[in-house]
Short mmCIF file of C-alpha atoms and ligand atoms in Angstrom, two decimals:
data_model
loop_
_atom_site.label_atom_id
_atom_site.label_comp_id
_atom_site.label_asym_id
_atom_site.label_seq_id
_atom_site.Cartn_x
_atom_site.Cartn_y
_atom_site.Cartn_z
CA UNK D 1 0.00 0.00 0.00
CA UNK D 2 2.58 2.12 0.72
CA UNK D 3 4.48 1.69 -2.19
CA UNK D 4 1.58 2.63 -4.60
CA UNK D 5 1.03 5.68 -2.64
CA UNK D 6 4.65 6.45 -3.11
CA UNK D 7 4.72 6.04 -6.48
CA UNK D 8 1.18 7.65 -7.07
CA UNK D 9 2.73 10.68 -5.15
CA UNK D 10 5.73 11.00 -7.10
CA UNK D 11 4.10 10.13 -10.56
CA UNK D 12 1.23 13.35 -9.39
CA UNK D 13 4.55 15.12 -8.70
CA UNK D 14 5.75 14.89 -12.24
CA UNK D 15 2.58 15.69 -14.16
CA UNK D 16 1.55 18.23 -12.19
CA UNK D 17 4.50 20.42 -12.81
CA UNK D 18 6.60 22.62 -10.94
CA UNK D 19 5.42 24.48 -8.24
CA UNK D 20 4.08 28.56 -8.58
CA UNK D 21 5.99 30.99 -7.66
CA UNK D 22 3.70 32.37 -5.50
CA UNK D 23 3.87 29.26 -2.87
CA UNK D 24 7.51 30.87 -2.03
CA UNK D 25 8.16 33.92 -0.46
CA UNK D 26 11.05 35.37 -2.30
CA UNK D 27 9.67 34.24 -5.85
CA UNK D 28 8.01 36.76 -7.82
CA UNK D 29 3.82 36.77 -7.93
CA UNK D 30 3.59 38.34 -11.07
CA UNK D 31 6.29 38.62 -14.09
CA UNK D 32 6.28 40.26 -17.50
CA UNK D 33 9.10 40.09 -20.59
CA UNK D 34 8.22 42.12 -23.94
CA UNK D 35 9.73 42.41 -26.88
CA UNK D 36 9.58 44.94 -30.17
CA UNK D 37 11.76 43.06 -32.23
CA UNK D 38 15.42 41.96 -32.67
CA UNK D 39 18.37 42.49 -35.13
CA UNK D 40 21.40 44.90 -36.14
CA UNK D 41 20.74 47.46 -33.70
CA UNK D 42 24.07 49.18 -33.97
CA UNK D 43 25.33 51.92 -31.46
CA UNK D 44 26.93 54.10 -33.67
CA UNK D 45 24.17 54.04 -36.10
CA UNK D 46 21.24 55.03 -33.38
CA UNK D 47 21.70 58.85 -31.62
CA UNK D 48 21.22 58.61 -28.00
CA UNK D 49 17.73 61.06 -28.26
CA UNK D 50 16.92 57.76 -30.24
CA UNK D 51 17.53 54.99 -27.96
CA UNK D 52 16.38 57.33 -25.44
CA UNK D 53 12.86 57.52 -27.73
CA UNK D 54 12.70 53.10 -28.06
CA UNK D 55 13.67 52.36 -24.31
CA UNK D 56 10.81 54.94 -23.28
CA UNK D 57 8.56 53.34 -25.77
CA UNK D 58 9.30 49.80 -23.91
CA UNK D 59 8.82 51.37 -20.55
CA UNK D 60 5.33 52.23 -21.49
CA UNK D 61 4.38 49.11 -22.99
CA UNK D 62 6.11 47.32 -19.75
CA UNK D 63 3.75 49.53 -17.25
CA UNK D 64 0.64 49.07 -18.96
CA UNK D 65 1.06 45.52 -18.33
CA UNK D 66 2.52 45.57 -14.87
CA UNK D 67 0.05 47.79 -14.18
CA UNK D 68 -2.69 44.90 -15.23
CA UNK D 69 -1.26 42.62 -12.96
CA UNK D 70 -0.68 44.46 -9.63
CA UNK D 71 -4.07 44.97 -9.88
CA UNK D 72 -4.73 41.16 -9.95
CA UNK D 73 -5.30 41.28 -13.39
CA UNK D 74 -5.15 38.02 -15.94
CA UNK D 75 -1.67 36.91 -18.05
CA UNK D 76 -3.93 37.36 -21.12
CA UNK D 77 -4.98 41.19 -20.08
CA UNK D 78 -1.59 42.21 -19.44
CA UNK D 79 -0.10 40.70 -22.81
CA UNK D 80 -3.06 42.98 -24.40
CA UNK D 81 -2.48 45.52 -21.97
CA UNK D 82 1.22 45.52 -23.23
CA UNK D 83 1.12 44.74 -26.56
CA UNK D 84 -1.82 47.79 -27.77
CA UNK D 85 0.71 50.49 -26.89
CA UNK D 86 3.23 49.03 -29.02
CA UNK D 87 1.15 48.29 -31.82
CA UNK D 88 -0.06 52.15 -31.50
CA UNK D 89 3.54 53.53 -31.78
CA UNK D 90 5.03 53.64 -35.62
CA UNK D 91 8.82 52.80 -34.03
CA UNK D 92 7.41 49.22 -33.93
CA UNK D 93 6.73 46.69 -36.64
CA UNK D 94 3.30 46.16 -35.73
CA UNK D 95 -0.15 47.54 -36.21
CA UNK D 96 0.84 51.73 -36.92
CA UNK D 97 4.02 51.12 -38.51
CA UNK D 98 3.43 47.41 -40.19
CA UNK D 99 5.92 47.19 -43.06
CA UNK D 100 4.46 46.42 -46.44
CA UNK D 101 4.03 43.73 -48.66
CA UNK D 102 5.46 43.64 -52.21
CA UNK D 103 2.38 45.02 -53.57
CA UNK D 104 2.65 48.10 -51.09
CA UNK D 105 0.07 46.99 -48.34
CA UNK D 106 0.13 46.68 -44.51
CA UNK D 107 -0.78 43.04 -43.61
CA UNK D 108 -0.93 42.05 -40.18
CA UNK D 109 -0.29 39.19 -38.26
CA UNK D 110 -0.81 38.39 -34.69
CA UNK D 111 -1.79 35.32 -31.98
CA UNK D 112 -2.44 35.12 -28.40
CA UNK D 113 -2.42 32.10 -26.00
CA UNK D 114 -3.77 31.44 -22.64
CA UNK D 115 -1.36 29.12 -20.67
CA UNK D 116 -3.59 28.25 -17.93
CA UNK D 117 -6.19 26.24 -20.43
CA UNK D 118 -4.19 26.51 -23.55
CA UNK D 119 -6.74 28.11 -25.41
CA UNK D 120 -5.27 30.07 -28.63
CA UNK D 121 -6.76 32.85 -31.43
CA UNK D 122 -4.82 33.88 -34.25
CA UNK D 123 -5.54 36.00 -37.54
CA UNK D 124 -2.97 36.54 -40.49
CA UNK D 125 -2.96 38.98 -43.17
CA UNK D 126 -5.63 41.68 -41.67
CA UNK D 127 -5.42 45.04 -42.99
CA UNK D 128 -7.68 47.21 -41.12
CA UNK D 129 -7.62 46.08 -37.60
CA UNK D 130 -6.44 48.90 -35.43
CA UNK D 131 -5.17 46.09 -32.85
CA UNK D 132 -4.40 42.97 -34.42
CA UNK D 133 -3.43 41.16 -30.60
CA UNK D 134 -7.08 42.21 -29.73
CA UNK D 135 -8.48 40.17 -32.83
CA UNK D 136 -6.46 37.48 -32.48
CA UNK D 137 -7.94 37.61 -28.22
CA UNK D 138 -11.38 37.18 -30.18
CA UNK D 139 -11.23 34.58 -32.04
CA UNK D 140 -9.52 32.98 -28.21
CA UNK D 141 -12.59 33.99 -26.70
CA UNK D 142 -15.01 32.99 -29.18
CA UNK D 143 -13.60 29.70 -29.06
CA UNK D 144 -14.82 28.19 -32.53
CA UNK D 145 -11.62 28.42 -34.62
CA UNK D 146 -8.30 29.28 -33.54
CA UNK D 147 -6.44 30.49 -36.57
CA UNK D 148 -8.12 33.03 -38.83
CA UNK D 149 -7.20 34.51 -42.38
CA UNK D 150 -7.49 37.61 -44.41
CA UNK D 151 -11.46 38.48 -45.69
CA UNK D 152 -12.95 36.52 -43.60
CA UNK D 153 -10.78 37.78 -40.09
CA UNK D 154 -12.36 40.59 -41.09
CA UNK D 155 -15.20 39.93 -41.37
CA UNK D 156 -15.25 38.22 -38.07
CA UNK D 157 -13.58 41.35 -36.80
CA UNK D 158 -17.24 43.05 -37.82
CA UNK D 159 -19.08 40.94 -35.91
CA UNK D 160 -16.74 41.27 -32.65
CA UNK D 161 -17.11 44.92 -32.88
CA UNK D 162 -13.58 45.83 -33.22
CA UNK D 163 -12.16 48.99 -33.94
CA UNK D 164 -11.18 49.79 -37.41
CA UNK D 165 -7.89 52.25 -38.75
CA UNK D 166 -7.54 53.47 -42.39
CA UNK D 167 -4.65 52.83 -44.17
CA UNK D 168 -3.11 55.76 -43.30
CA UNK D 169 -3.02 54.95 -39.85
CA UNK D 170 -0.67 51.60 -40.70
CA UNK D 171 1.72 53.44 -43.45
CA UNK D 172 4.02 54.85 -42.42
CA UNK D 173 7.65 57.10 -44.56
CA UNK D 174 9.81 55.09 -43.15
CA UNK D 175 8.59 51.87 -44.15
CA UNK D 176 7.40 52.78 -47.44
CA UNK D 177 11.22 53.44 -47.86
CA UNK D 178 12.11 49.99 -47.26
CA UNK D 179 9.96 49.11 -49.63
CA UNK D 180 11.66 51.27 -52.06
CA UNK D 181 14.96 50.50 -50.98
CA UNK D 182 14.33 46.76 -51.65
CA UNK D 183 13.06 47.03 -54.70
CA UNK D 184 15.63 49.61 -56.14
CA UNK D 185 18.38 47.15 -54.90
CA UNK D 186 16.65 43.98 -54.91
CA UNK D 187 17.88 43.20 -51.36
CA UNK D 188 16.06 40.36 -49.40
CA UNK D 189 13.86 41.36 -46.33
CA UNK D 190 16.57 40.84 -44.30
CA UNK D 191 18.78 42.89 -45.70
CA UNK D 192 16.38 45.75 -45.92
CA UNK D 193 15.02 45.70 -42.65
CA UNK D 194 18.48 44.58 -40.68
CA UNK D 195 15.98 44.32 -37.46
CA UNK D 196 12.69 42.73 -37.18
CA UNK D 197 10.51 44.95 -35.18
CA UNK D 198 7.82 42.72 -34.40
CA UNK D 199 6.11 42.77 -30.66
CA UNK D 200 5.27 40.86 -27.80
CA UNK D 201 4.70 40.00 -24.35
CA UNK D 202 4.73 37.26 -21.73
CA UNK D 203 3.82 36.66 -18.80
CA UNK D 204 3.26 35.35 -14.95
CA UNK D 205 -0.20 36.72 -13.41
CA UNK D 206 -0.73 36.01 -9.57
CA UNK D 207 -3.33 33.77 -10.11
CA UNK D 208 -0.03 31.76 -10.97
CA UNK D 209 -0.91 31.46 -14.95
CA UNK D 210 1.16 32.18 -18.00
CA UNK D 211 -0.03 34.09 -21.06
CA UNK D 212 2.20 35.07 -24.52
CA UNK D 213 1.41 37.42 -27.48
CA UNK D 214 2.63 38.48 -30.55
CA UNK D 215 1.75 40.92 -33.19
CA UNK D 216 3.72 41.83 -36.26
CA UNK D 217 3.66 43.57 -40.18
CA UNK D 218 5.67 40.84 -41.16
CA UNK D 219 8.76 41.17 -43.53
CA UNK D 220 9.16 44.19 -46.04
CA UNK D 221 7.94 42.94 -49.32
CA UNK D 222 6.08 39.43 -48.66
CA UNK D 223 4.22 38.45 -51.08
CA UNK D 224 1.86 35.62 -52.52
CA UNK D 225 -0.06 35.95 -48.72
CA UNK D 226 3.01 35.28 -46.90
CA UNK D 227 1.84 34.37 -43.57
CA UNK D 228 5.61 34.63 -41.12
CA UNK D 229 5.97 32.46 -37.34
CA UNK D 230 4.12 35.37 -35.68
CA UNK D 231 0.51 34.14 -35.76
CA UNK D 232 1.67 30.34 -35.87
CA UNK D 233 0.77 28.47 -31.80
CA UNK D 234 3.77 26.36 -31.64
CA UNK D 235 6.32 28.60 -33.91
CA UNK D 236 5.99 32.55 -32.73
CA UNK D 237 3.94 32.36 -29.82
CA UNK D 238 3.02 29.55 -27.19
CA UNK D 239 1.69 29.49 -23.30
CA UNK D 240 1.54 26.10 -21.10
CA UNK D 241 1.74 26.87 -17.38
CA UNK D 242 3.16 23.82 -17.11
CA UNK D 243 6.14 24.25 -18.52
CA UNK D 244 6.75 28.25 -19.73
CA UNK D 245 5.38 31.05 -22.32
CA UNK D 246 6.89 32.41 -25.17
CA UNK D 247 7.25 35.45 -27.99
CA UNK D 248 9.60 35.02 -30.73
CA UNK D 249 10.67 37.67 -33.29
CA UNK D 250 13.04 37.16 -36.07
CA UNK D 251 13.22 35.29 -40.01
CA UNK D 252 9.94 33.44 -39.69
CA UNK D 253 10.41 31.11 -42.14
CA UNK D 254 13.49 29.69 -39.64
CA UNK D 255 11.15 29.89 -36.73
CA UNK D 256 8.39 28.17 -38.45
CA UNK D 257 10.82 25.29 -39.05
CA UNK D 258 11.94 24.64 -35.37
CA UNK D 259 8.56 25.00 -34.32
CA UNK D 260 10.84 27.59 -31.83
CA UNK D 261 7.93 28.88 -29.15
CA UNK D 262 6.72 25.07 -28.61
CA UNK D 263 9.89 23.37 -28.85
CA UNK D 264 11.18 25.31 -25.71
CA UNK D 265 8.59 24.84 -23.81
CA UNK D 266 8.44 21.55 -24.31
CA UNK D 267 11.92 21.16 -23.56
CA UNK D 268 11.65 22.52 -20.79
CA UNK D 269 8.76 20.00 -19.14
CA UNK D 270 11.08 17.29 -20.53
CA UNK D 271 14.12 18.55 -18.30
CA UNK D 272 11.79 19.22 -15.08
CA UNK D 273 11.07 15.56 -15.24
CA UNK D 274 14.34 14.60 -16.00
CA UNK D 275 15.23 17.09 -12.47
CA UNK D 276 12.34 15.74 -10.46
CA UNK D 277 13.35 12.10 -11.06
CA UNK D 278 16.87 12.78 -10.31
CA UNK D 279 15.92 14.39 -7.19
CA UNK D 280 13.98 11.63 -6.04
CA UNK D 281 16.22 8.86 -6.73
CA UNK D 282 18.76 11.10 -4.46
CA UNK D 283 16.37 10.55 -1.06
CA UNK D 284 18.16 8.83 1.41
CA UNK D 285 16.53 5.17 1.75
CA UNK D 286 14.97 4.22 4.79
CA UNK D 287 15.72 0.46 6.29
CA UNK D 288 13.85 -1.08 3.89
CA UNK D 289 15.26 0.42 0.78
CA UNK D 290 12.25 2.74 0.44
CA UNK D 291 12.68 6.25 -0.38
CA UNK D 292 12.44 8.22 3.23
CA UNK D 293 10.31 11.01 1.44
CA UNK D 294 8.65 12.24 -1.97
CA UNK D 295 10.04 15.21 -3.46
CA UNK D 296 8.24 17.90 -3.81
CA UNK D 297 8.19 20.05 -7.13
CA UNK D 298 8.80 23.21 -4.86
CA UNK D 299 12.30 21.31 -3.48
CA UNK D 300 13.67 21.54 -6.99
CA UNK D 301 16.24 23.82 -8.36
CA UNK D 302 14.28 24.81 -11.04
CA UNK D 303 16.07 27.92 -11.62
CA UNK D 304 16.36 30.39 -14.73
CA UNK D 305 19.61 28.74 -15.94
CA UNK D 306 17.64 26.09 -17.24
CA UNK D 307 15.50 27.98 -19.06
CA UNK D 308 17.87 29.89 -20.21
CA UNK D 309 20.34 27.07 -21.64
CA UNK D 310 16.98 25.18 -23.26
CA UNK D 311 16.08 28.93 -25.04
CA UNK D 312 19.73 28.97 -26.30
CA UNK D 313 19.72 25.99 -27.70
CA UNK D 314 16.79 26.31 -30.00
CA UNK D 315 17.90 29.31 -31.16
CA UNK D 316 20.96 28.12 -32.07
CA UNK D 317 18.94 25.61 -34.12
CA UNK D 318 17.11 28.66 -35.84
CA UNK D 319 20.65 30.17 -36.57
CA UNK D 320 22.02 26.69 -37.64
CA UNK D 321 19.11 26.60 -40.31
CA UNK D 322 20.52 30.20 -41.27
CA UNK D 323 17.68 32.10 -39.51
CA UNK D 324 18.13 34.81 -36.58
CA UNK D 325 16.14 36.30 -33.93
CA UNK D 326 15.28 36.11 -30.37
CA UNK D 327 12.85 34.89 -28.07
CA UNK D 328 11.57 36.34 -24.55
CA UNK D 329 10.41 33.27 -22.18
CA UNK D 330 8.87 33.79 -18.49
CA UNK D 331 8.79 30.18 -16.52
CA UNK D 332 5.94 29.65 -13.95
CA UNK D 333 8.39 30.50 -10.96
CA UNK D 334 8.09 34.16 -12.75
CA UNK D 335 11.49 34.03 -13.89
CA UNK D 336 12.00 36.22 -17.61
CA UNK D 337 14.79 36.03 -20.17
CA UNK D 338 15.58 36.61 -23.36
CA UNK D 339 18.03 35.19 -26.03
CA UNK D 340 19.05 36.06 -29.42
CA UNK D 341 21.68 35.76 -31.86
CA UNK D 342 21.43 39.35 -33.07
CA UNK D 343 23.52 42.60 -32.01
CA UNK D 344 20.28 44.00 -30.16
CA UNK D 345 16.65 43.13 -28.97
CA UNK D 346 14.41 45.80 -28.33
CA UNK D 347 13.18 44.38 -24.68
CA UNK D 348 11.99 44.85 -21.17
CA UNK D 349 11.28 43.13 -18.17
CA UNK D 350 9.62 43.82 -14.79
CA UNK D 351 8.07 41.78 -11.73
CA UNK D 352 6.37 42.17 -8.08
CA UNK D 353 10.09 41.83 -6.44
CA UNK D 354 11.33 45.40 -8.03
CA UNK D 355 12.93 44.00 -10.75
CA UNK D 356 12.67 46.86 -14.04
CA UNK D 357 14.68 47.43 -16.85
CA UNK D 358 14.30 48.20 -20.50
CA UNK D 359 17.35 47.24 -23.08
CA UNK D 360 18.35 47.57 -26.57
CA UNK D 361 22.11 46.25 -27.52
CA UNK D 362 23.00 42.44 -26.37
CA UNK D 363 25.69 43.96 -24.18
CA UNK D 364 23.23 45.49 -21.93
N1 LIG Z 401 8.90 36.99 -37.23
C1 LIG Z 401 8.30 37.97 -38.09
C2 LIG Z 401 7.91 37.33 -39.39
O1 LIG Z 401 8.68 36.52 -39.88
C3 LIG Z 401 9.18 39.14 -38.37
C4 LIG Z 401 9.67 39.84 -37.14
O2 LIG Z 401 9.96 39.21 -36.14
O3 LIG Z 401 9.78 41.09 -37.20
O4 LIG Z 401 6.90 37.66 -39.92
#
C-alpha cells in the first residue's frame, strides 16, 4: 500500500508540474518580458535622443502591463495591456508602422495564448484592424476556430465589434522606404530591414498562470499571402503553465521550421522531469530500501539557468538553419529572459520583487 502511494505521489509530482511561484516567499507573484523586435541594432548608427525615444517606448508598454497585474489582473490582459501600446507607436513593426508587402500593403499578423487552459486565437494577413493582438484575443474567446485569415478575419472582426484604422493609420515614410529600398536594390527582407521589429509579451499573473502574445507587419515585401511564425501556436507564440510562455521575433520562415515557441517549452517539461526524477532517486533510503520522502516540485532547483540554456539551444537551431532572432520566455516561478543571436533586442522586463529594466544592444 505504501508503495503505490509512493509512487502515485511521485508520478502526481511529475505531471503536475513545478510548483508557482507564489507558494515561495522570495519568488516573484507576477512577471512580464516584452519584446519589439530583434536584429542589427548598432550603437553608432542610433543617436542617443533615439535609444532614449525606443527604451521609453518599452517602458510604457512594460507599465501598462505591470500595471494589469498588480491589480490582480489576468496573463492574457496584461499581454493585451502591453502589446496595444506598441502596436499604436510607428517605431514598432506592428499595427501603426506594419511594413508592407510587395504590392505596397500593410498586412498584419498576430496570436495570443492562454497558458492556464491553452486556449489560442490567431488571424494573419488583416489590414484594417487597429489592434491585431485584440483580434487574435477574439477569435480565443469565441472559441470556434483558432487560426483566422485575411477576408474573412475581417469579417469576423465586424461581428466582434472591433475597432477599425484606415490605411493611413498603418503606413508609415519610413517603411514605405524599405519598400523602395528593396526594390531599387533587390535586397532580401533581411537585408532591408536589418531588425525585425515585431512585438510581444509574456507573462506570470498572480493567479499563478502564463499568457504570450505576438503581433507583427511581417517582412518588407512578402508576397503571394506570406503568412511569417508570428501568428503560428507552436512557432511565434506559445503558453503552457506547465512548462513556460513564449514570444519570438526574427526570419519566420526559420522559426516556423523549429517550431521555436513550442519546442522550448516543451523542452523545458522534458528537463523538469528529468530534475524531479533525479531528485527523487537522491532521497536517502529508509531500512527497507524505500525512499524516506517524496520530493516535492517546490524542493527543486528549477532555476532560470535552465530555461535559459533550453532557449539557447533552440535558437541556435534557428541560426544553424541560417535564420536569426530572439525569443523572450517567463517560466511559472516568474522568472523572464531573453536570447538572441542578433547585435540587439528591443526588450523589457519587470516583476512584483522590483525588478525593471528596458534594453536595446545584447551587451546590456
Ligand atoms: N517573425 C516575423 C515574421 O517573420 C518578423 C519579425 O519578427 O519582425 O513575420
Amino acid at each position: 500500500m505504501r508503495i503505490i502511494t509512493l509512487l502515485s505521489a511521485f508520478l502526481f509530482s511529475l505531471v503536475a508540474g513545478p510548483a508557482f511561484a507564489n507558494e515561495e516567499g522570495d519568488e516573484p507573484q507576477w512577471s512580464i518580458a516584452i519584446h519589439g523586435g530583434a536584429g542589427t541594432m548598432d550603437r553608432d548608427k542610433m543617436t542617443p535622443e533615439q535609444q532614449a525615444e525606443y527604451k521609453a517606448a518599452l517602458q510604457n508598454a512594460l507599465d501598462a502591463g505591470a500595471e494589469v497585474l498588480r491589480n490582480g489582473g489576468t496573463a492574457v490582459d496584461a499581454v493585451k495591456a502591453a502589446i496595444t501600446p506598441m502596436e499604436d507607436d510607428p517605431k514598432f513593426n506592428a499595427g501603426r508602422g506594419a511594413v508592407f508587402t510587395w504590392e505596397g500593403a500593410n498586412e498584419m499578423d498576430a496570436s495570443i495564448m492562454d497558458g492556464k487552459t491553452r486556449e489560442a486565437g490567431a488571424i494573419t494577413g488583416v489590414s484594417t484592424i487597429r489592434n491585431p493582438i485584440l483580434l487574435a484575443d477574439a477569435v480565443m474567446k469565441d472559441g470556434r476556430h483558432v487560426f483566422l485569415s485575411g477576408s474573412g478575419a475581417e469579417e469576423f472582426a465586424s461581428d466582434a465589434g472591433l475597432e477599425r484604422a484606415d490605411p493611413e493609420w498603418f503606413a508609415t515614410e519610413r517603411q514605405k522606404k524599405a519598400l523602395e529600398r528593396m526594390k531599387a536594390r533587390q535586397l532580401s527582407a533581411m537585408d532591408v530591414d536589418h531588425k525585425f521589429g515585431t512585438v510581444g509579451a509574456v507573462v506570470l499573473d498572480t493567479h499563478g498562470n502564463l499568457a504570450a502574445g505576438t503581433s507583427t507587419g511581417g517582412m518588407t515585401g512578402k508576397r503571394w499571402g506570406r503568412i511569417g511564425d508570428s501568428p503560428i501556436i507552436g512557432a511565434g507564440n506559445y503558453a503552457d503553465n506547465r512548462s513556460c510562455a513564449v514570444s519570438a521575433t526574427g526570419s519566420g520562415e526559420y522559426f516556423i521550421r523549429v517550431g521555436v515557441a513550442q519546442e522550448i517549452c516543451t523542452r523545458l517539461s522534458y528537463q523538469y522531469r528529468v530534475e524531479a526524477l533525479e531528485a527523487q532517486l537522491s532521497v536517502p533510503r529508509d531500512e527497507k530500501g524505500w525512499p524516506s520522502y517524496i520530493v516535492h516540485a517546490s524542493e527543486l532547483a528549477w532555476e532560470s539557468d535552465i530555461a535559459q540554456k533550453v532557449a539557447d539551444e533552440v535558437i541556435a537551431e534557428v541560426v544553424e538553419l541560417g535564420g536569426s532572432g530572439g525569443v523572450i520566455v517567463v517560466t511559472p516561478e516568474g522568472h523572464t529572459l531573453f536570447s538572441f543571436n542578433t547585435q540587439g533586442m528591443y526588450r523589457g522586463r519587470a516583476d512584483s520583487t522590483g525588478l525593471n529594466e528596458v534594453a536595446i544592444f545584447a551587451d546590456e
